[in-house]
Amino acid sequence: MSAVIDSPARTVVPQTAATGPRLGWLRDRGMGASILVAALSAAFGVVLVETTAYLGAVLQADPFIGDSETLAFIVGLLSILLTGVAMYVAAIVTANTFSTIIAGRTRQIALMRLIGATARSQRAEVGKQGFVVGVIGAGLGLLVGLGIAAIGVQIGSGLIANVPEGFSLAQPFIALPAVGVALTTWAAAWAGSRRVLAVTPLQAIGGSVERSHEEVSRAGRHIGAWVLLVSGAILLAAGVVVGLVHPLGVVVAFFGGLLSFTGLALGSVLFMPPVLRLVGRMFGSSATARLAAENALRYPERSSRMAIGVVMGVTLVTMFAVALESVKQMLIGQVEGEIPAEFFTPFDAFAAVMMVLVAVSAVIAAVGLVNLLTIGVVQRRRELGLLRSIGLSNGQVRRMVLLEATHITVAATLTGLVLGIVYGWIAAQSLLGSTPTLPDFEPAGLVAPHVPWLPIAIIIVATAVLTLVAAATPTRLATRVAPVEALAAD
């Protein structure tokens, strides 16, 4: 009689961010786009630092304005402000991305809690991942920025008469944008991962879950957002009042705009759903249109995170366009007689350069939209599989995802245009309100806002293109998985 000894059963543990290779989590969907956002911000900052240093060297080499420290100071100040804006946009986009990733990891985090891990250790792990993403993106951005700066210096040497001698790309402040982006990305990941503290072991039996409208609308959840919003509004009003007597009112208004928009971003789940609801009525009453509108409203956190990045980009571009056009129109009003065609050529060139620089922040926000929309579709595989199983065709699913993207970008564009016009007028008013005007050199007082329609048209066209680009990958993913496979997914 022979004994049969069964070999012990082998337990296969699926690889996750916790059990896989040390840096295997970098392959998770959303991480690559987060690295791209950090790299864009760092490259932008490096290029601005090099541009400022090069322009300063060019100004010093000029025989007429070489001693103008004021002009060099203004160029340097603009460089710092624009770098700060890019890092601010990147921080909000990164925080929103990590918030969405955490929602998708709800079950995994709950399982780790079930076997003894603490919420703080899980959050520390997410923070470490954010720091690694920031370091990788900042390093890539530093190299790309130096490459672009080197090309720019070569081009400038062929176009500028007074070429500065001995200019070097090894500037003392070259590492500041890279270090700032790495730290900002880490802080944004830490802020975006705060939901880890609310995950319970019981949620191990569920999947990825976004909080419902009732959960995110509870009283007391958004006190910080309201404090920032009200404080910012007070400073904006103070900037307008101070601007009537001194141009430094624009500094007060700047901080007011920063605080108020941060409040809007943090409380976007309160302000975006009403706009989304209004826009949703424009898409008709077909099944796919109703599903797209309902999906945008059912989980307001996800929709608001997607929209707020586009709102930032549109607001920034519109604000600069309105402020610069208001300044130009005021100057035109001060010129008597016929204005030569070339009179405003330097001003228009400066405005064009500023718009291009600000557009970099809009590109960063657009990357965030594409990333979040893609992650959202991946996390809704079960839902999409159910829709396929009850009769929706591939074409209807594609239309639904495209309409969702359109719904969000239209709502975000309208919101950004309104905010941009308001912020742009406040910037112009706080800067120009005390400026002496002809004929009696009295202060300008209230300055009428002027909206340049060409930049607005460009924004609308760019938004339409962004919608198609943002929906390309999600629509392909939404129809790639078979209904049975999607329904079987955890």
Coordinates of C-alpha atoms in Angstrom, one line a residue:
M1 CA 0.0 0.0 0.0
S2 CA 1.5 3.2 -1.1
A3 CA 1.0 6.5 0.5
V4 CA 0.2 9.5 -1.6
I5 CA 1.5 12.8 -0.3
D6 CA -0.2 15.8 -1.8
S7 CA 2.1 18.7 -2.4
P8 CA 1.1 21.8 -0.4
A9 CA -1.1 24.2 -2.4
R10 CA 0.7 27.2 -3.7
T11 CA -0.8 30.6 -2.9
V12 CA -0.4 33.1 -5.7
V13 CA -0.4 36.6 -4.4
P14 CA -1.1 39.2 -7.2
Q15 CA 1.4 41.9 -7.7
T16 CA 0.3 45.3 -6.4
A17 CA 2.0 48.5 -5.4
A18 CA 2.7 46.8 -2.1
T19 CA 3.7 43.3 -3.2
G20 CA 5.3 43.9 -6.6
P21 CA 8.7 45.2 -7.6
R22 CA 10.1 48.1 -5.6
L23 CA 9.2 50.6 -8.3
G24 CA 6.6 48.5 -10.1
W25 CA 3.9 51.0 -9.0
L26 CA 5.4 53.5 -11.6
R27 CA 3.6 51.4 -14.2
D28 CA 0.2 52.1 -12.6
R29 CA -2.0 54.2 -14.9
G30 CA -1.7 57.9 -14.0
M31 CA 1.9 57.8 -12.8
G32 CA 3.4 58.4 -16.2
A33 CA 1.2 61.5 -16.7
S34 CA 2.1 62.7 -13.3
I35 CA 5.8 62.5 -14.2
L36 CA 5.0 64.4 -17.4
V37 CA 3.3 67.2 -15.5
A38 CA 6.3 67.5 -13.1
A39 CA 8.7 67.4 -16.1
L40 CA 6.8 70.1 -17.9
S41 CA 6.8 72.3 -14.8
A42 CA 10.5 71.8 -14.1
A43 CA 11.5 72.4 -17.8
F44 CA 9.3 75.5 -17.9
G45 CA 11.0 76.9 -14.8
V46 CA 14.5 76.1 -16.0
V47 CA 13.9 77.7 -19.4
L48 CA 12.6 80.8 -17.6
V49 CA 15.6 81.0 -15.3
E50 CA 18.0 80.7 -18.3
T51 CA 15.9 83.2 -20.4
T52 CA 16.0 85.7 -17.5
A53 CA 19.8 85.3 -17.1
Y54 CA 20.3 85.6 -20.9
L55 CA 18.1 88.7 -21.3
G56 CA 19.9 90.3 -18.3
A57 CA 23.2 89.6 -20.0
V58 CA 21.9 91.1 -23.3
L59 CA 20.6 94.2 -21.5
Q60 CA 24.0 94.7 -19.8
A61 CA 25.7 94.3 -23.2
D62 CA 23.5 97.0 -24.7
P63 CA 25.3 100.4 -24.8
F64 CA 22.1 102.4 -24.2
I65 CA 20.2 100.5 -21.5
G66 CA 23.0 98.4 -20.1
D67 CA 22.7 100.1 -16.7
S68 CA 18.9 99.7 -16.5
E69 CA 18.5 97.6 -13.3
T70 CA 14.7 98.2 -13.3
L71 CA 14.2 96.4 -16.6
A72 CA 16.2 93.4 -15.5
F73 CA 14.3 93.4 -12.2
I74 CA 10.9 93.3 -14.1
V75 CA 12.1 90.4 -16.3
G76 CA 13.3 88.5 -13.3
L77 CA 10.0 89.2 -11.4
L78 CA 8.0 87.9 -14.3
S79 CA 10.1 84.8 -14.4
I80 CA 9.5 84.1 -10.8
L81 CA 5.7 84.7 -11.0
L82 CA 5.3 82.5 -14.1
T83 CA 7.3 79.7 -12.6
G84 CA 5.2 79.9 -9.5
V85 CA 2.0 79.8 -11.6
A86 CA 3.2 76.7 -13.4
M87 CA 4.1 75.0 -10.1
Y88 CA 0.7 76.0 -8.6
V89 CA -1.2 74.5 -11.6
A90 CA 1.0 71.3 -11.5
A91 CA 0.4 70.9 -7.7
I92 CA -3.4 71.0 -8.1
V93 CA -3.3 68.6 -11.1
T94 CA -1.0 66.2 -9.2
A95 CA -3.2 66.4 -6.1
N96 CA -6.3 65.6 -8.1
T97 CA -4.5 62.8 -9.9
F98 CA -3.4 61.1 -6.7
S99 CA -6.9 61.6 -5.2
T100 CA -8.3 59.7 -8.2
I101 CA -5.7 57.0 -7.9
I102 CA -6.5 56.5 -4.2
A103 CA -10.2 56.1 -5.1
G104 CA -9.1 53.3 -7.4
R105 CA -7.0 51.7 -4.7
T106 CA -9.7 51.7 -2.1
R107 CA -10.0 47.9 -2.0
Q108 CA -6.2 47.3 -2.0
I109 CA -5.7 49.8 0.8
A110 CA -8.5 48.2 2.8
L111 CA -6.9 44.8 2.4
M112 CA -3.6 46.1 3.7
R113 CA -5.6 47.6 6.7
L114 CA -7.2 44.2 7.2
I115 CA -3.8 42.5 7.6
G116 CA -2.5 45.0 10.1
A117 CA -1.2 48.1 8.1
T118 CA -2.1 51.5 9.6
A119 CA -3.7 54.3 7.6
R120 CA -0.8 56.5 8.3
S121 CA 1.7 54.0 7.0
Q122 CA -0.3 53.6 3.8
R123 CA -0.5 57.4 3.4
A124 CA 3.3 57.6 4.0
E125 CA 3.7 55.1 1.2
V126 CA 1.7 57.3 -1.2
G127 CA 3.7 60.3 -0.1
K128 CA 6.9 58.5 -0.9
Q129 CA 5.6 57.6 -4.3
G130 CA 4.7 61.3 -4.9
F131 CA 8.3 62.3 -4.0
V132 CA 9.8 59.7 -6.4
V133 CA 7.5 60.9 -9.2
G134 CA 8.5 64.5 -8.4
V135 CA 12.2 63.7 -8.4
I136 CA 12.0 61.7 -11.7
G137 CA 9.9 64.4 -13.4
A138 CA 12.1 67.2 -12.1
G139 CA 15.3 65.5 -13.3
L140 CA 13.8 64.9 -16.7
G141 CA 12.6 68.5 -16.8
L142 CA 16.0 69.9 -15.8
L143 CA 17.7 68.1 -18.7
V144 CA 15.0 69.0 -21.2
G145 CA 15.0 72.6 -20.0
L146 CA 18.8 72.9 -20.4
G147 CA 18.5 71.5 -23.9
I148 CA 15.8 74.0 -24.9
A149 CA 17.8 76.8 -23.3
A150 CA 21.0 75.8 -25.2
I151 CA 19.0 75.8 -28.5
G152 CA 17.5 79.2 -27.6
V153 CA 20.9 80.7 -26.9
Q154 CA 22.2 79.6 -30.2
I155 CA 19.2 81.0 -32.0
G156 CA 19.4 84.3 -30.0
S157 CA 23.1 84.6 -30.9
G158 CA 22.2 84.8 -34.6
L159 CA 19.4 87.3 -34.1
I160 CA 20.7 89.7 -31.5
A161 CA 23.2 92.4 -32.3
N162 CA 24.7 92.8 -28.9
V163 CA 25.6 89.2 -28.1
P164 CA 26.7 88.8 -24.5
E165 CA 30.2 87.4 -24.2
G166 CA 31.0 84.5 -21.8
F167 CA 27.4 83.6 -21.1
S168 CA 27.1 80.2 -19.4
L169 CA 24.0 77.9 -18.9
A170 CA 25.4 76.9 -15.5
Q171 CA 23.4 79.5 -13.6
P172 CA 23.4 79.5 -9.8
F173 CA 19.6 79.3 -9.5
I174 CA 19.1 76.6 -12.2
A175 CA 18.3 73.9 -9.6
L176 CA 15.6 75.9 -7.8
P177 CA 12.7 75.0 -10.3
A178 CA 13.7 71.3 -10.2
V179 CA 13.8 71.3 -6.4
G180 CA 10.6 73.2 -6.1
V181 CA 8.8 70.9 -8.5
A182 CA 10.0 67.8 -6.6
L183 CA 8.9 69.2 -3.2
T184 CA 5.6 70.5 -4.7
T185 CA 4.8 67.1 -6.2
W186 CA 5.5 65.4 -2.9
A187 CA 3.3 67.9 -1.0
A188 CA 0.5 67.5 -3.7
A189 CA 0.6 63.7 -3.5
W190 CA 0.4 63.9 0.3
A191 CA -2.6 66.3 0.1
G192 CA -4.3 64.2 -2.5
S193 CA -3.9 61.0 -0.4
R194 CA -5.7 62.3 2.6
R195 CA -8.6 60.0 1.8
V196 CA -6.4 57.1 2.8
L197 CA -7.2 58.0 6.4
A198 CA -10.9 57.4 5.8
V199 CA -10.5 53.9 4.3
T200 CA -11.7 51.1 6.6
P201 CA -10.9 47.4 6.5
L202 CA -14.6 46.7 5.7
Q203 CA -14.2 48.3 2.3
A204 CA -12.0 45.3 1.3
I205 CA -15.2 43.6 0.0
G206 CA -15.9 46.5 -2.4
G207 CA -14.2 48.0 -5.4
S208 CA -13.0 51.5 -6.2
V209 CA -15.5 54.0 -4.9
E210 CA -15.9 57.7 -5.4
R211 CA -17.9 59.6 -2.7
S212 CA -21.5 60.4 -3.7
H213 CA -23.0 63.9 -3.9
E214 CA -24.5 63.5 -0.4
E215 CA -21.2 62.6 1.2
V216 CA -19.2 65.5 -0.3
S217 CA -21.9 68.1 0.4
R218 CA -22.1 67.5 4.2
A219 CA -21.9 70.7 6.2
G220 CA -18.4 71.4 7.6
R221 CA -16.5 69.5 5.0
H222 CA -15.4 72.6 3.1
I223 CA -14.8 75.2 5.8
G224 CA -11.2 75.7 4.6
A225 CA -12.4 76.3 1.1
W226 CA -14.9 78.9 2.2
V227 CA -12.3 80.7 4.4
L228 CA -9.9 80.9 1.5
L229 CA -12.6 82.1 -0.9
V230 CA -14.0 84.8 1.4
S231 CA -10.5 86.0 2.3
G232 CA -9.4 86.1 -1.3
A233 CA -12.6 88.0 -2.3
I234 CA -11.8 90.6 0.4
L235 CA -8.3 91.0 -0.8
L236 CA -9.5 91.4 -4.4
A237 CA -11.8 94.2 -3.4
A238 CA -9.0 95.8 -1.3
G239 CA -6.7 95.6 -4.3
V240 CA -9.2 97.5 -6.5
V241 CA -9.6 100.1 -3.8
V242 CA -5.9 100.5 -3.2
G243 CA -5.3 100.6 -6.9
L244 CA -7.3 103.8 -7.1
V245 CA -4.5 105.6 -5.2
H246 CA -1.4 103.4 -5.9
P247 CA -0.3 100.8 -8.5
L248 CA 0.7 98.5 -5.7
G249 CA -2.9 97.5 -5.4
V250 CA -2.1 94.9 -8.0
V251 CA 0.1 93.1 -5.5
V252 CA -2.8 92.9 -3.0
A253 CA -5.1 91.7 -5.8
F254 CA -2.5 89.1 -6.8
F255 CA -2.7 87.5 -3.4
G256 CA -6.5 87.8 -3.4
G257 CA -6.7 86.0 -6.7
L258 CA -4.4 83.2 -5.4
L259 CA -6.4 82.7 -2.2
S260 CA -9.8 82.9 -3.9
F261 CA -8.9 80.5 -6.7
T262 CA -7.4 78.0 -4.3
G263 CA -10.7 78.2 -2.4
L264 CA -12.6 77.5 -5.6
A265 CA -10.3 74.6 -6.4
L266 CA -10.6 73.0 -2.9
G267 CA -14.4 73.5 -3.0
S268 CA -14.9 72.6 -6.6
V269 CA -17.3 69.8 -5.6
L270 CA -19.7 72.6 -4.4
F271 CA -19.4 75.0 -7.4
M272 CA -18.9 72.8 -10.5
P273 CA -22.0 70.5 -10.2
P274 CA -24.5 73.3 -10.8
V275 CA -22.6 74.4 -13.9
L276 CA -22.4 70.8 -15.1
R277 CA -26.1 70.4 -14.5
L278 CA -26.8 73.5 -16.7
V279 CA -24.5 72.3 -19.4
G280 CA -25.9 68.8 -19.4
R281 CA -29.3 70.2 -20.6
M282 CA -27.6 71.3 -23.8
F283 CA -26.9 67.7 -24.9
G284 CA -30.4 66.6 -25.6
S285 CA -32.4 63.6 -24.3
S286 CA -30.9 60.6 -26.0
A287 CA -29.9 57.6 -23.8
T288 CA -26.2 58.2 -24.3
A289 CA -26.6 62.0 -23.6
R290 CA -28.6 61.3 -20.4
L291 CA -26.1 58.7 -19.2
A292 CA -23.1 61.1 -19.9
A293 CA -24.8 64.0 -17.9
E294 CA -25.8 61.6 -15.1
N295 CA -22.2 60.2 -14.8
A296 CA -20.8 63.7 -14.5
L297 CA -23.2 64.5 -11.6
R298 CA -23.4 61.1 -9.8
Y299 CA -19.8 61.4 -8.5
P300 CA -19.1 65.1 -8.3
E301 CA -15.6 64.7 -6.9
R302 CA -14.4 62.9 -10.0
S303 CA -16.0 65.3 -12.4
S304 CA -14.8 68.4 -10.4
R305 CA -11.2 67.1 -10.4
M306 CA -11.4 66.7 -14.2
A307 CA -12.9 70.1 -14.7
I308 CA -10.8 72.3 -12.3
G309 CA -7.6 71.8 -14.3
V310 CA -9.2 73.1 -17.5
V311 CA -10.8 75.9 -15.5
M312 CA -7.3 76.9 -14.3
G313 CA -5.9 76.9 -17.8
V314 CA -8.7 78.9 -19.4
T315 CA -8.8 81.3 -16.5
L316 CA -5.1 82.1 -16.7
V317 CA -5.1 82.7 -20.5
T318 CA -8.3 84.7 -20.4
M319 CA -7.0 86.8 -17.4
F320 CA -3.8 87.8 -19.1
A321 CA -5.6 88.5 -22.4
V322 CA -8.2 90.8 -20.8
A323 CA -5.6 92.6 -18.6
L324 CA -3.2 93.2 -21.5
E325 CA -6.0 94.3 -23.8
S326 CA -7.4 96.7 -21.1
V327 CA -4.0 98.2 -20.7
K328 CA -3.6 98.6 -24.5
Q329 CA -7.0 100.2 -24.9
M330 CA -6.2 102.7 -22.1
L331 CA -3.0 103.6 -23.9
I332 CA -4.8 104.1 -27.2
G333 CA -7.2 106.5 -25.4
Q334 CA -4.2 108.6 -24.3
V335 CA -2.9 109.0 -27.9
E336 CA -4.2 112.0 -29.8
G337 CA -4.7 111.8 -33.6
E338 CA -4.0 108.8 -35.8
I339 CA -2.0 106.0 -34.3
P340 CA 0.9 104.6 -36.5
A341 CA 0.5 100.9 -37.3
E342 CA 3.9 100.1 -35.7
F343 CA 3.2 102.1 -32.5
F344 CA 2.0 99.1 -30.5
T345 CA 4.2 96.5 -32.2
P346 CA 6.5 96.1 -29.1
F347 CA 3.5 95.9 -26.8
D348 CA 1.8 93.3 -29.0
A349 CA 5.0 91.3 -29.2
F350 CA 5.3 91.3 -25.4
A351 CA 1.6 90.3 -25.1
A352 CA 2.2 87.4 -27.5
V353 CA 5.2 86.2 -25.6
M354 CA 3.3 86.4 -22.3
M355 CA 0.3 84.4 -23.7
V356 CA 2.6 81.7 -25.0
L357 CA 4.3 81.4 -21.6
V358 CA 1.0 81.3 -19.8
A359 CA -0.3 78.7 -22.3
V360 CA 2.4 76.3 -20.8
S361 CA 0.3 76.2 -17.6
A362 CA -2.8 75.5 -19.7
V363 CA -1.0 72.5 -21.3
I364 CA -0.1 71.2 -17.9
A365 CA -3.8 71.4 -16.9
A366 CA -4.8 69.7 -20.2
V367 CA -2.5 66.8 -19.4
G368 CA -4.3 66.4 -16.1
L369 CA -7.7 66.2 -17.8
V370 CA -6.5 63.5 -20.2
N371 CA -5.0 61.6 -17.3
L372 CA -8.0 61.8 -15.0
L373 CA -10.5 60.9 -17.8
T374 CA -8.4 57.8 -18.7
I375 CA -8.1 56.7 -15.0
G376 CA -11.9 57.2 -14.6
V377 CA -12.7 54.9 -17.5
V378 CA -10.3 52.2 -16.2
Q379 CA -11.9 52.3 -12.8
R380 CA -15.4 52.0 -14.3
R381 CA -14.8 48.8 -16.2
R382 CA -17.6 47.0 -14.3
E383 CA -20.1 49.8 -15.0
L384 CA -19.2 49.9 -18.7
G385 CA -19.4 46.1 -18.9
L386 CA -22.9 46.2 -17.5
L387 CA -24.0 48.8 -20.0
R388 CA -22.6 46.6 -22.8
S389 CA -24.3 43.6 -21.4
I390 CA -27.8 45.3 -21.4
G391 CA -27.5 46.3 -25.0
L392 CA -25.4 49.4 -25.5
S393 CA -23.2 49.1 -28.6
N394 CA -19.5 50.0 -28.9
G395 CA -20.6 53.2 -30.8
Q396 CA -23.0 54.2 -28.0
V397 CA -20.3 53.6 -25.3
R398 CA -17.8 55.7 -27.3
R399 CA -20.4 58.5 -27.7
M400 CA -21.2 58.4 -24.0
V401 CA -17.5 58.8 -23.1
L402 CA -17.0 61.6 -25.7
L403 CA -20.1 63.4 -24.4
E404 CA -18.7 63.1 -20.8
A405 CA -15.5 64.7 -21.9
T406 CA -17.4 67.4 -23.8
H407 CA -19.7 68.0 -20.9
I408 CA -16.8 68.6 -18.6
T409 CA -14.7 70.7 -20.9
V410 CA -17.6 73.0 -21.9
A411 CA -18.6 73.6 -18.3
A412 CA -14.9 74.2 -17.4
T413 CA -14.4 76.6 -20.4
L414 CA -17.5 78.6 -19.5
T415 CA -16.4 78.9 -15.9
G416 CA -12.8 79.7 -16.8
L417 CA -13.9 82.5 -19.3
V418 CA -16.1 84.2 -16.6
L419 CA -13.4 83.9 -13.9
G420 CA -10.7 85.0 -16.4
I421 CA -12.6 88.2 -17.4
V422 CA -13.3 89.1 -13.7
Y423 CA -9.7 88.4 -12.6
G424 CA -8.3 90.2 -15.7
W425 CA -10.4 93.3 -15.1
I426 CA -9.4 93.3 -11.4
A427 CA -5.7 93.1 -12.4
A428 CA -6.1 96.0 -14.9
Q429 CA -8.1 98.1 -12.5
S430 CA -5.8 97.6 -9.5
L431 CA -2.8 98.5 -11.7
L432 CA -4.2 101.4 -13.7
G433 CA -6.7 103.0 -11.4
S434 CA -4.3 105.6 -10.1
T435 CA -2.5 106.2 -13.5
P436 CA -2.7 109.9 -14.5
T437 CA -4.6 110.4 -17.8
L438 CA -4.9 113.1 -20.3
P439 CA -5.9 115.9 -20.6
D440 CA -5.8 117.0 -17.0
F441 CA -3.6 114.2 -15.6
E442 CA -6.3 113.1 -13.2
P443 CA -6.2 109.4 -12.0
A444 CA -7.9 107.0 -14.4
G445 CA -10.5 105.9 -11.8
L446 CA -12.6 103.0 -12.9
V447 CA -11.2 101.2 -16.0
A448 CA -13.5 99.5 -18.4
P449 CA -12.7 95.8 -19.1
H450 CA -11.8 95.0 -22.7
V451 CA -12.2 91.4 -24.0
P452 CA -10.0 90.5 -27.0
W453 CA -12.1 88.1 -29.1
L454 CA -9.2 86.5 -31.0
P455 CA -7.7 84.9 -27.8
I456 CA -11.2 83.9 -26.8
A457 CA -11.8 82.2 -30.1
I458 CA -8.4 80.4 -29.8
I459 CA -9.4 79.2 -26.4
I460 CA -12.7 77.8 -27.7
V461 CA -11.0 76.0 -30.6
A462 CA -8.2 74.7 -28.3
T463 CA -10.9 73.3 -25.9
A464 CA -12.6 71.5 -28.8
V465 CA -9.3 69.9 -29.8
L466 CA -8.6 69.1 -26.2
T467 CA -12.0 67.3 -25.9
L468 CA -11.2 65.1 -28.8
V469 CA -7.7 64.3 -27.6
A470 CA -8.8 63.7 -24.0
A471 CA -11.5 61.3 -25.2
A472 CA -9.3 59.3 -27.6
T473 CA -7.7 56.9 -25.2
P474 CA -10.7 56.5 -22.8
T475 CA -13.1 55.7 -25.7
R476 CA -10.7 53.1 -27.0
L477 CA -10.3 51.6 -23.5
A478 CA -14.0 51.7 -22.9
T479 CA -14.8 49.4 -25.8
R480 CA -11.7 47.1 -25.6
V481 CA -12.9 44.9 -22.8
A482 CA -15.6 42.2 -23.4
P483 CA -18.7 42.6 -21.2
V484 CA -18.2 39.2 -19.4
E485 CA -14.5 40.1 -18.6
A486 CA -15.5 43.5 -17.3
L487 CA -18.3 42.2 -15.1
A488 CA -15.9 39.6 -13.7
A489 CA -13.3 42.2 -12.8
D490 CA -12.9 43.1 -9.1

